Short mmCIF file of C-alpha atoms and ligand atoms in Angstrom, two decimals:
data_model
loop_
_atom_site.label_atom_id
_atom_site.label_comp_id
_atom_site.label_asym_id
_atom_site.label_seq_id
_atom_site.Cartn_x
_atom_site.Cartn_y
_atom_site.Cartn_z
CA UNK Z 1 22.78 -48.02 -40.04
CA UNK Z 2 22.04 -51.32 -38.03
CA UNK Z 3 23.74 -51.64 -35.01
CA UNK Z 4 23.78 -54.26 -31.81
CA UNK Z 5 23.67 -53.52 -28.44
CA UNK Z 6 23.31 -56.46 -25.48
CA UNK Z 7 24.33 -56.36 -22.09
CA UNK Z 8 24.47 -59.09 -19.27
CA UNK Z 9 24.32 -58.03 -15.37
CA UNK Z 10 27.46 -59.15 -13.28
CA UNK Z 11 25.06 -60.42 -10.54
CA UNK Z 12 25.57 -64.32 -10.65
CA UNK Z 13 28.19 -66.91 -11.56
CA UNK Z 14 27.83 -66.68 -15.73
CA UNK Z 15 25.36 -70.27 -16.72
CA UNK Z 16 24.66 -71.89 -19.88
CA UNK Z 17 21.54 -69.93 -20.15
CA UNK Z 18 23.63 -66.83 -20.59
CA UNK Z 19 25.83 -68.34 -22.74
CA UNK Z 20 23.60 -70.18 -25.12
CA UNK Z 21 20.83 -67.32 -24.73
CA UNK Z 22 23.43 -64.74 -25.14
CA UNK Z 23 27.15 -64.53 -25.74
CA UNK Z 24 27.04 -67.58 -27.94
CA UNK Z 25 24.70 -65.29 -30.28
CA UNK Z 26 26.83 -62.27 -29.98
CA UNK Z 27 29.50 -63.52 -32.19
CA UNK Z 28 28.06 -64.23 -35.75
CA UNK Z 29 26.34 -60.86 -35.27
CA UNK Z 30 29.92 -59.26 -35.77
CA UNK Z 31 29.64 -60.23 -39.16
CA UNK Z 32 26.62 -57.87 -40.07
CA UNK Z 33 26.54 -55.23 -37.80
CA UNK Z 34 29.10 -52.49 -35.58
CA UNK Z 35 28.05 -54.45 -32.10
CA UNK Z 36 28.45 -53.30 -28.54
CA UNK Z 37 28.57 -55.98 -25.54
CA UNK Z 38 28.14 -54.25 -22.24
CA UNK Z 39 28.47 -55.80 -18.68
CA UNK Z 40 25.72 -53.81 -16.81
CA UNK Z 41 27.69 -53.29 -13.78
CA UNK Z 42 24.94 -50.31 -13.18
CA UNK Z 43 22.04 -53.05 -13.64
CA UNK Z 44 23.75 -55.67 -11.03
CA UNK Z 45 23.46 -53.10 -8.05
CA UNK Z 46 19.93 -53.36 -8.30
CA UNK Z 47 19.80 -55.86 -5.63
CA UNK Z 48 22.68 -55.64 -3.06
CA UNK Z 49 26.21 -56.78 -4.67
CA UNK Z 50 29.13 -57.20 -2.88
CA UNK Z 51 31.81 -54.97 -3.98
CA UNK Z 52 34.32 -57.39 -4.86
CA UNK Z 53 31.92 -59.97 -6.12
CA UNK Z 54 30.91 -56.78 -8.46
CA UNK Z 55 34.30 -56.70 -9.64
CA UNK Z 56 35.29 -60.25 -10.09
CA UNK Z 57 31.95 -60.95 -11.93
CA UNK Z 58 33.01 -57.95 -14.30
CA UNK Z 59 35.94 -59.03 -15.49
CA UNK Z 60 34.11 -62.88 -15.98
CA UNK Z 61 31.72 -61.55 -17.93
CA UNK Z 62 34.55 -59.69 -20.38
CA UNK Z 63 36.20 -62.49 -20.26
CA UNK Z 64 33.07 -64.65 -21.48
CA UNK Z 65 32.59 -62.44 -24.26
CA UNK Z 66 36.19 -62.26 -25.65
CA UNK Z 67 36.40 -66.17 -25.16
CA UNK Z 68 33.49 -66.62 -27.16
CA UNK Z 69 35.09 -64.96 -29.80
CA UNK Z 70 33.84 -61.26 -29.68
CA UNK Z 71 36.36 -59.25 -31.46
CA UNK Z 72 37.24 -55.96 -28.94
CA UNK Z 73 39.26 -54.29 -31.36
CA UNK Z 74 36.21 -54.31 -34.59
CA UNK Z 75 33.51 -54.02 -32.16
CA UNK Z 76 33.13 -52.39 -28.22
CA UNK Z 77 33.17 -54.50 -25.31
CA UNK Z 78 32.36 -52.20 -21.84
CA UNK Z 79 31.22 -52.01 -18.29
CA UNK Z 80 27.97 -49.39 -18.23
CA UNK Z 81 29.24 -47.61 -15.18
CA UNK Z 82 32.26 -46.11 -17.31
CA UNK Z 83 29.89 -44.51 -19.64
CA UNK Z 84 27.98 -41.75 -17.42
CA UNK Z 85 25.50 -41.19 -20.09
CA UNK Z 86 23.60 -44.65 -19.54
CA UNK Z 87 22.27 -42.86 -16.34
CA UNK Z 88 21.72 -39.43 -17.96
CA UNK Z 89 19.45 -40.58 -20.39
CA UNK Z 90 17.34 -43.45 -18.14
CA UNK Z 91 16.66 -40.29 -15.85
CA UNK Z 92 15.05 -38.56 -18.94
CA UNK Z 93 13.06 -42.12 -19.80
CA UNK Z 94 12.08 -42.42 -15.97
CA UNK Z 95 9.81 -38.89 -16.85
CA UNK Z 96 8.55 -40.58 -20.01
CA UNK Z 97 7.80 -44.00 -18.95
CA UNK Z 98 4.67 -44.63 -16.88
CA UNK Z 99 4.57 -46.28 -12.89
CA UNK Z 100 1.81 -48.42 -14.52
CA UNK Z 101 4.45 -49.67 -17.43
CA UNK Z 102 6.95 -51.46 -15.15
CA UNK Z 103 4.54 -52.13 -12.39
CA UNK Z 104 3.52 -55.06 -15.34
CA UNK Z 105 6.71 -56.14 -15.99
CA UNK Z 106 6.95 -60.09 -14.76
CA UNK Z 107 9.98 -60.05 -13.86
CA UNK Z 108 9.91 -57.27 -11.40
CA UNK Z 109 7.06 -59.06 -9.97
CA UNK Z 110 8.99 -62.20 -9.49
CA UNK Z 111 12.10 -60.77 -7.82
CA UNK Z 112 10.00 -58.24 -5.53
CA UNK Z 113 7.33 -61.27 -4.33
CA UNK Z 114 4.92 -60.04 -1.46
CA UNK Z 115 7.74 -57.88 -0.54
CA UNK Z 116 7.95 -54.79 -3.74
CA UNK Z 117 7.65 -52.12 -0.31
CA UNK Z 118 11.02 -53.27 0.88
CA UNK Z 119 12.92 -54.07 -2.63
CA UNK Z 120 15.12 -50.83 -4.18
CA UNK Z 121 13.68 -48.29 -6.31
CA UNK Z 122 16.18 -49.33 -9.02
CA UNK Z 123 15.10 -52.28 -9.48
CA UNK Z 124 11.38 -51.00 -10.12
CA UNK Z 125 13.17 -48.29 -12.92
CA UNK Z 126 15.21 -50.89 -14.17
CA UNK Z 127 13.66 -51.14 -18.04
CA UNK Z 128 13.94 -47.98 -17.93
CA UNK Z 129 17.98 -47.66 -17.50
CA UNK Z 130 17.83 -50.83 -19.93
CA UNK Z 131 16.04 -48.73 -22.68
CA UNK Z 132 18.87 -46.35 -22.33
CA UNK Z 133 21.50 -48.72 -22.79
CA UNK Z 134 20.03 -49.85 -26.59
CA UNK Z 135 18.65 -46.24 -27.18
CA UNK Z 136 21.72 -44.20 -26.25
CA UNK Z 137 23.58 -46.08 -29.27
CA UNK Z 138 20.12 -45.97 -31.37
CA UNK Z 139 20.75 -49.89 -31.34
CA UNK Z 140 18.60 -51.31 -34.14
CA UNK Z 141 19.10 -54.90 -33.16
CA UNK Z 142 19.31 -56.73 -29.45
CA UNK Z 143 20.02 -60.26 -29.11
CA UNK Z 144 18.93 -61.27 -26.18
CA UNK Z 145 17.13 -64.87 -24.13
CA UNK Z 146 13.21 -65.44 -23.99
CA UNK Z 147 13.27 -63.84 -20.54
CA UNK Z 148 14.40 -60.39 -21.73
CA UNK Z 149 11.71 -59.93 -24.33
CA UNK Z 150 9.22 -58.01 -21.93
CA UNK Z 151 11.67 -55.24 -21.34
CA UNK Z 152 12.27 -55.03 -24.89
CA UNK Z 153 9.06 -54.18 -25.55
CA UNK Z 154 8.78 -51.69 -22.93
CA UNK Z 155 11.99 -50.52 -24.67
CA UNK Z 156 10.01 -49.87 -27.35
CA UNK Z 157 7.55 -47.70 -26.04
CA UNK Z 158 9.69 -45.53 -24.74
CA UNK Z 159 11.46 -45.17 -27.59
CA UNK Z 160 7.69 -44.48 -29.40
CA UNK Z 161 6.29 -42.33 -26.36
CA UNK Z 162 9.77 -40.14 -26.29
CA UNK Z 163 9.48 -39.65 -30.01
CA UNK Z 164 5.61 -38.78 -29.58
CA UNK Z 165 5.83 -36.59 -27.11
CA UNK Z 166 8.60 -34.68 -28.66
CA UNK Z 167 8.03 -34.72 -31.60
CA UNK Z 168 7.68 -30.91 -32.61
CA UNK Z 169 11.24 -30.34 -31.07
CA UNK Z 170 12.50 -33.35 -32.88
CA UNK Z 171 11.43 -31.51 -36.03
CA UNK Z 172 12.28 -28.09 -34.43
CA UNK Z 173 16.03 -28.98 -34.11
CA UNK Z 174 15.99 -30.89 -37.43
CA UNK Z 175 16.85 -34.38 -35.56
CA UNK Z 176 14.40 -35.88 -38.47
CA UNK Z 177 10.75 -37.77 -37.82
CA UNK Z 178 12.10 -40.88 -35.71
CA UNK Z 179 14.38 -39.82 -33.28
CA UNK Z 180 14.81 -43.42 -31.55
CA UNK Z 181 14.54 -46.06 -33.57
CA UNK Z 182 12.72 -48.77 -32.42
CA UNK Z 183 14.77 -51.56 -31.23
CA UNK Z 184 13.55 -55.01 -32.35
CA UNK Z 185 14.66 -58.16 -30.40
CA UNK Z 186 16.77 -60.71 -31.71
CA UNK Z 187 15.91 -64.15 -29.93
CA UNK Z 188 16.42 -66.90 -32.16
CA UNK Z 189 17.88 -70.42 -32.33
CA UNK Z 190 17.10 -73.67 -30.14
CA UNK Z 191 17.84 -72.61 -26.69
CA UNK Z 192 16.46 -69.20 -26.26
CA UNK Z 193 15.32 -70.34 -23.14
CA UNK Z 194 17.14 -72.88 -21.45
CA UNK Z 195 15.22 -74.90 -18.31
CA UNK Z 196 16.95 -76.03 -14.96
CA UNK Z 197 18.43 -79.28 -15.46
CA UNK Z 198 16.62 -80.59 -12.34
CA UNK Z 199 13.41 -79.01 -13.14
CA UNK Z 200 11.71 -78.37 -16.65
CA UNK Z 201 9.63 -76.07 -16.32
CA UNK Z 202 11.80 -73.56 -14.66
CA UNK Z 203 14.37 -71.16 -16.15
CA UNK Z 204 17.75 -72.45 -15.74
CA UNK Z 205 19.30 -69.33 -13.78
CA UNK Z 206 21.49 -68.86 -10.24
CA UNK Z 207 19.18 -68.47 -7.84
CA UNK Z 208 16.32 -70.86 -9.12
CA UNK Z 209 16.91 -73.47 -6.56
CA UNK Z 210 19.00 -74.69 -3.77
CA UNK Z 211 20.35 -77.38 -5.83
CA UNK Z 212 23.22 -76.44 -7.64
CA UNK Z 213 22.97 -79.67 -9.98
CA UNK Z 214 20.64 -77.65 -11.48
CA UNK Z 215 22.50 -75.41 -13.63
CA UNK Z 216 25.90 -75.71 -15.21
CA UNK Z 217 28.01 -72.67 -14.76
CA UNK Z 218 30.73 -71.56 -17.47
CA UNK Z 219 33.31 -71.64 -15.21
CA UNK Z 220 32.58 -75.51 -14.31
CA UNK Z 221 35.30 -77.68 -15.14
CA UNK Z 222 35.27 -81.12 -17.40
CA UNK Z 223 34.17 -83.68 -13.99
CA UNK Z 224 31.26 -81.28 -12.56
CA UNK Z 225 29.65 -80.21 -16.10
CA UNK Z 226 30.22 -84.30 -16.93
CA UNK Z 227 28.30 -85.18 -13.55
CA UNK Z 228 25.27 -82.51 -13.82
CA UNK Z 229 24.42 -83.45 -17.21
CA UNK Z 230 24.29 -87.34 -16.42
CA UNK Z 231 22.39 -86.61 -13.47
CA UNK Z 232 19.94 -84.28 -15.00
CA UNK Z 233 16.00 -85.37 -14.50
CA UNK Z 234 14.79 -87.37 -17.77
CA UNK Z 235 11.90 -89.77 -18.36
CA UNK Z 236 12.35 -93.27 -19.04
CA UNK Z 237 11.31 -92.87 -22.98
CA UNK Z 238 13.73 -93.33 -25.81
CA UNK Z 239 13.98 -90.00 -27.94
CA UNK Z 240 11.54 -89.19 -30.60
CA UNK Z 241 12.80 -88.96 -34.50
CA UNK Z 242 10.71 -85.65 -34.67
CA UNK Z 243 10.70 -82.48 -32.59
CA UNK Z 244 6.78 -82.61 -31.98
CA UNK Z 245 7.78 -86.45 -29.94
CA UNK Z 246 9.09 -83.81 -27.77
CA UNK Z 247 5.63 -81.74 -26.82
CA UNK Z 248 5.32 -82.32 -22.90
CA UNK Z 249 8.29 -83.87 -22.73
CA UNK Z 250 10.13 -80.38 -20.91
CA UNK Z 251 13.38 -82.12 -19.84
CA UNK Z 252 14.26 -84.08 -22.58
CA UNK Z 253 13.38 -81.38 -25.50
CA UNK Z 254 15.45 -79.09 -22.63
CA UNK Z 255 18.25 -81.62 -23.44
CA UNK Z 256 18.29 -81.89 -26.99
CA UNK Z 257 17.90 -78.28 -27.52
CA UNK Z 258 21.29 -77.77 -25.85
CA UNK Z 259 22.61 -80.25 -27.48
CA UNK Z 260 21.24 -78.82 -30.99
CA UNK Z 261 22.78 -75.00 -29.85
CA UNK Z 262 26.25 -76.88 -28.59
CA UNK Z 263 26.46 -77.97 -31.98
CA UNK Z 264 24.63 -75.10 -34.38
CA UNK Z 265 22.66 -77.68 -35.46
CA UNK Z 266 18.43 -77.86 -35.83
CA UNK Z 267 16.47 -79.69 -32.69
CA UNK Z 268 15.28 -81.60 -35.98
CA UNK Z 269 18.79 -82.97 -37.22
CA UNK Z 270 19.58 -83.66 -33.44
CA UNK Z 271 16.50 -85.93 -33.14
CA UNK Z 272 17.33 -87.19 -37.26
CA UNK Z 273 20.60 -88.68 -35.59
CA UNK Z 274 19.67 -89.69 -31.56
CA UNK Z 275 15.65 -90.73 -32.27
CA UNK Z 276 14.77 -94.09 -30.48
CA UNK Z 277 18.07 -94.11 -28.41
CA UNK Z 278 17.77 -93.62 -24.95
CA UNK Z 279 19.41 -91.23 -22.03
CA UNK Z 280 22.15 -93.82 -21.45
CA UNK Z 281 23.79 -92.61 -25.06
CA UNK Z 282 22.25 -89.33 -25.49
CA UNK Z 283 23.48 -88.30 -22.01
CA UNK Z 284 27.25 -89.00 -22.33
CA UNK Z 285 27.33 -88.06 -26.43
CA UNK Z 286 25.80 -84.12 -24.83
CA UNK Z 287 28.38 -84.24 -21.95
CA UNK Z 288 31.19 -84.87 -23.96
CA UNK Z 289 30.01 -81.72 -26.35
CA UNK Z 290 29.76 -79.65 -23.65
CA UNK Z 291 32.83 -80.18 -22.65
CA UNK Z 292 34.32 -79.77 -25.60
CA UNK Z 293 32.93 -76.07 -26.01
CA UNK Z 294 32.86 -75.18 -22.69
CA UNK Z 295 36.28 -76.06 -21.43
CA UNK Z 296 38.18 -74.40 -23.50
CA UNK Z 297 36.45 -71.64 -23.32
CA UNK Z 298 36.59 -71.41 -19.05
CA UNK Z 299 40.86 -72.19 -19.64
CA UNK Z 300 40.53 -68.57 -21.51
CA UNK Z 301 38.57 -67.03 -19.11
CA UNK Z 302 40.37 -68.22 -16.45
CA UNK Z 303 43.97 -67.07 -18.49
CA UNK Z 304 42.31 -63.43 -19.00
CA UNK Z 305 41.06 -63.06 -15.22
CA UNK Z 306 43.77 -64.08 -13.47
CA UNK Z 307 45.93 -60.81 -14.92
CA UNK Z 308 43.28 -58.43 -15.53
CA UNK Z 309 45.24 -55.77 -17.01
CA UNK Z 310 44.15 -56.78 -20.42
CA UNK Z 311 40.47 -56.85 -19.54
CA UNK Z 312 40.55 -53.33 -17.93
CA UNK Z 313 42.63 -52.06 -21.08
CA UNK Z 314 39.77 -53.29 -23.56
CA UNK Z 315 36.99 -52.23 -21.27
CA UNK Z 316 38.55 -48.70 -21.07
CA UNK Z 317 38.95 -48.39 -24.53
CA UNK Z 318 36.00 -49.72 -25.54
CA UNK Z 319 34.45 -47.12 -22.77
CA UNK Z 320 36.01 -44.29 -24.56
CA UNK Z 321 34.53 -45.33 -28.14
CA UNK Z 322 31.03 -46.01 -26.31
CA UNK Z 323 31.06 -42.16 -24.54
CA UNK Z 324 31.67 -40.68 -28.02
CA UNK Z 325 28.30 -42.27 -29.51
CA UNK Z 326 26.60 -41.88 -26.39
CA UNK Z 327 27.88 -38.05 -25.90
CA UNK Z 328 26.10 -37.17 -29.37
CA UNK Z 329 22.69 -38.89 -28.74
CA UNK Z 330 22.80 -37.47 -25.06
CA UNK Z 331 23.61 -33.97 -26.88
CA UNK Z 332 20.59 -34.24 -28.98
CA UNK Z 333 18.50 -35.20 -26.26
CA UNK Z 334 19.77 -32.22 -24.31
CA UNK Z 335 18.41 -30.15 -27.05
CA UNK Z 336 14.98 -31.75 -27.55
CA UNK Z 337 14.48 -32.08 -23.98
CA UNK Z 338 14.73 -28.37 -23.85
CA UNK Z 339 17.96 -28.46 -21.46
CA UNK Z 340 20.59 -25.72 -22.25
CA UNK Z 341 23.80 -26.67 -22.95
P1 TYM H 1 20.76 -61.23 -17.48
O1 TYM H 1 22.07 -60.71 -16.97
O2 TYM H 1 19.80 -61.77 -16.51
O3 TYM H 1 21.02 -62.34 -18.55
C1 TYM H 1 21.95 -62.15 -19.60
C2 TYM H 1 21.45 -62.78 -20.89
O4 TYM H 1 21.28 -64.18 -20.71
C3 TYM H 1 19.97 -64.55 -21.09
N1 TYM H 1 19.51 -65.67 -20.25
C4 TYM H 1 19.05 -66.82 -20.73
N2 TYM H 1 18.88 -67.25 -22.00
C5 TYM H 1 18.39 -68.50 -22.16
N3 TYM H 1 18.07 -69.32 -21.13
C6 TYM H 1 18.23 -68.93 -19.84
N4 TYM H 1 17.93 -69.76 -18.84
C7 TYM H 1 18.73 -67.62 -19.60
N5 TYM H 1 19.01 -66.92 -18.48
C8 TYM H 1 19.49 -65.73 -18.90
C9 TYM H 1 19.13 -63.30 -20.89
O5 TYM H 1 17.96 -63.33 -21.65
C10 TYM H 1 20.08 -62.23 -21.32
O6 TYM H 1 20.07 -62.08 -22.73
N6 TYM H 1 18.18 -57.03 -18.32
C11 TYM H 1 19.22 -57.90 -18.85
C12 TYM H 1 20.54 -57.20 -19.04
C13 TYM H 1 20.48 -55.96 -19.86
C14 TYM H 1 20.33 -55.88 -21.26
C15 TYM H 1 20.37 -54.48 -21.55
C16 TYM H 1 20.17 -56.80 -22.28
C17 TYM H 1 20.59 -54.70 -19.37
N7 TYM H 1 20.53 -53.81 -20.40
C18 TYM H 1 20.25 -54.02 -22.85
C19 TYM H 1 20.06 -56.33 -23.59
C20 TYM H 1 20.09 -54.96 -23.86
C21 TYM H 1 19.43 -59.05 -17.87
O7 TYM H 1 19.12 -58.95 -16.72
O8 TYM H 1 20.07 -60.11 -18.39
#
């Protein structure tokens, strides 16, 4: 069976990189596919989180995902710290995985700088818990931004290595020829990547700069999402008519690509109606979009946050339906691994 698994950390303010990248895509996935949304409490701590911060981000990002339109009760919405297993098995992939493997990854190399003596040993293993969170459900499918598709990978071989290396127990116990599937990232649409709005060539994203016209957070009401979009850098061209117009052009195609997600729409059909008009309409017809699909999504969030009991509820149950699928994978595991139970 196909199944969905995507997680995002609780370690900023929620952007529209997350949401457009992310949660926006979780929804028509429900359709298809038994999906599990995760907030990877576990992932966050990585890098030093305050413990309240930890907990009001939590219940944001649950919110987020139930605003969105992620259906609790058909599907499981969690925090990763409730399900124990996540750790069990990314113990088992830190023996399989290699030092060499996530000394590569890019983005550990970005957050650690000169510094990787002094940052925490968590955040080296990191792909590795992050391969447990898709492999513990044998996830088949993980939507996911541009920025995420080097742990995927990794994910991936893992998933290959664990199944190499084990395979005569696999067999043995009659857990058939591929124990892990192999988990294939799902990054598709117009705004897989979205770019600071004062800078494009950078990753829109919390801590990308000082300036915090730069990004536009989900919890931003009507006047501040309004101001940051008509203040965002731009050329002095009119739009093109077709989406090559938009080759070196990093801010504007950054525009109309949110503009074309905003609106499920093509960059192509986007350009078909706005080509040869300038930032003085295309600004205020993008602002007024935005607006009108992020506000009332940030009044729900803001309605499910400020009495969390529901949120806890859902995450608790949804906890409980994760543990049972992780509980059998981990059980299998147990046996392959050699580990008497
Ligand atoms: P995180 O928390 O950094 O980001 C959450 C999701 O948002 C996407 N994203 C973006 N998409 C487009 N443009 C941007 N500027 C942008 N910024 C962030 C990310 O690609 C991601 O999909 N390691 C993951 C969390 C994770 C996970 C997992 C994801 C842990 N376990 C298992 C999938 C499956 C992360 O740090 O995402």
């Amino acid at each position: 069976t196909n199944r969905v698994f995507s997680g995002i950390k609780p370690s900023g303010d929620l952007h529209l990189g997350n949401y457009l990248g992310a949660i926006r895509r979780f929804v028509p996935l429900q359709q298809q596919y038994e999906c599990i949304y995760c907030v990877v409490d576990m992932h966050a701590i990585t890098v030093w989180q305050d413990p309240a911060d930890l907990r009001r981000r939590t219940y944001e990002i649950a919110a987020a995902y139930i605003a969105a339109g992620v259906d609790p009760k058909n599907h499981i919405i969690f925090n990763q710290s409730q399900v124990a297993e996540h750790a069990e098995l990314a113990w088992v992939f830190n023996c399989v995985a290699r030092m060499g493997w996530m000394a590569r990854m890019t983005q550990f190399k970005d957050k650690a700088g000169k510094n990787s003596e002094n940052v925490s040993l968590g955040l080296f293993a990191y792909p590795s818990l992050m391969a447990a969170d898709i492999l513990l459900y044998k996830a088949t499918h993980v939507p996911v931004g541009e920025d995420q598709k080097q742990h995927l990978e990794l994910a991936r071989d893992i998933a290959a290595k664990f199944n190499h290396d084990f395979a005569p127990s696999i067999a043995a116990n009659g857990y058939g020829e591929e124990f892990f599937p192999q988990p294939e990232p799902v990054i598709t649409g117009p705004a897989t990547r979205v770019m600071s709005l004062r800078d494009g060539t950078k990753k829109m994203s919390k801590s990308e700069s000082g300036s915090d016209m730069a990004t536009i957070y989900l919890m931003d009401d009507a006047d501040t999402i309004t101001r940051k979009i008509k203040k965002a850098k731009t050329d002095a061209d009119a739009l093109p008519s077709e989406a090559k117009g938009l080759e070196n052009r990093a801010e504007a195609a950054n525009l109309v690509g949110i503009y074309a997600a905003l609106s499920d729409r093509s960059v192509e059909a986007v350009l078909a109606e706005f080509g040869g008009q300038g930032f003085g309409t295309f600004k205020p017809a993008l602002a007024e979009l935005a607006v009108s699909v992020l506000g009332p999504q940030a009044a729900e969030m803001r309605r499910l946050v400020a009495d969390p009991g529901e949120i806890e509820a859902i995450l608790r149950q949804g906890a409980d339906r994760a543990r049972e699928l992780a509980a059998r994978t981990m059980t299998e595991v147990h046996d392959i691994v050699g580990f008497i139970r």
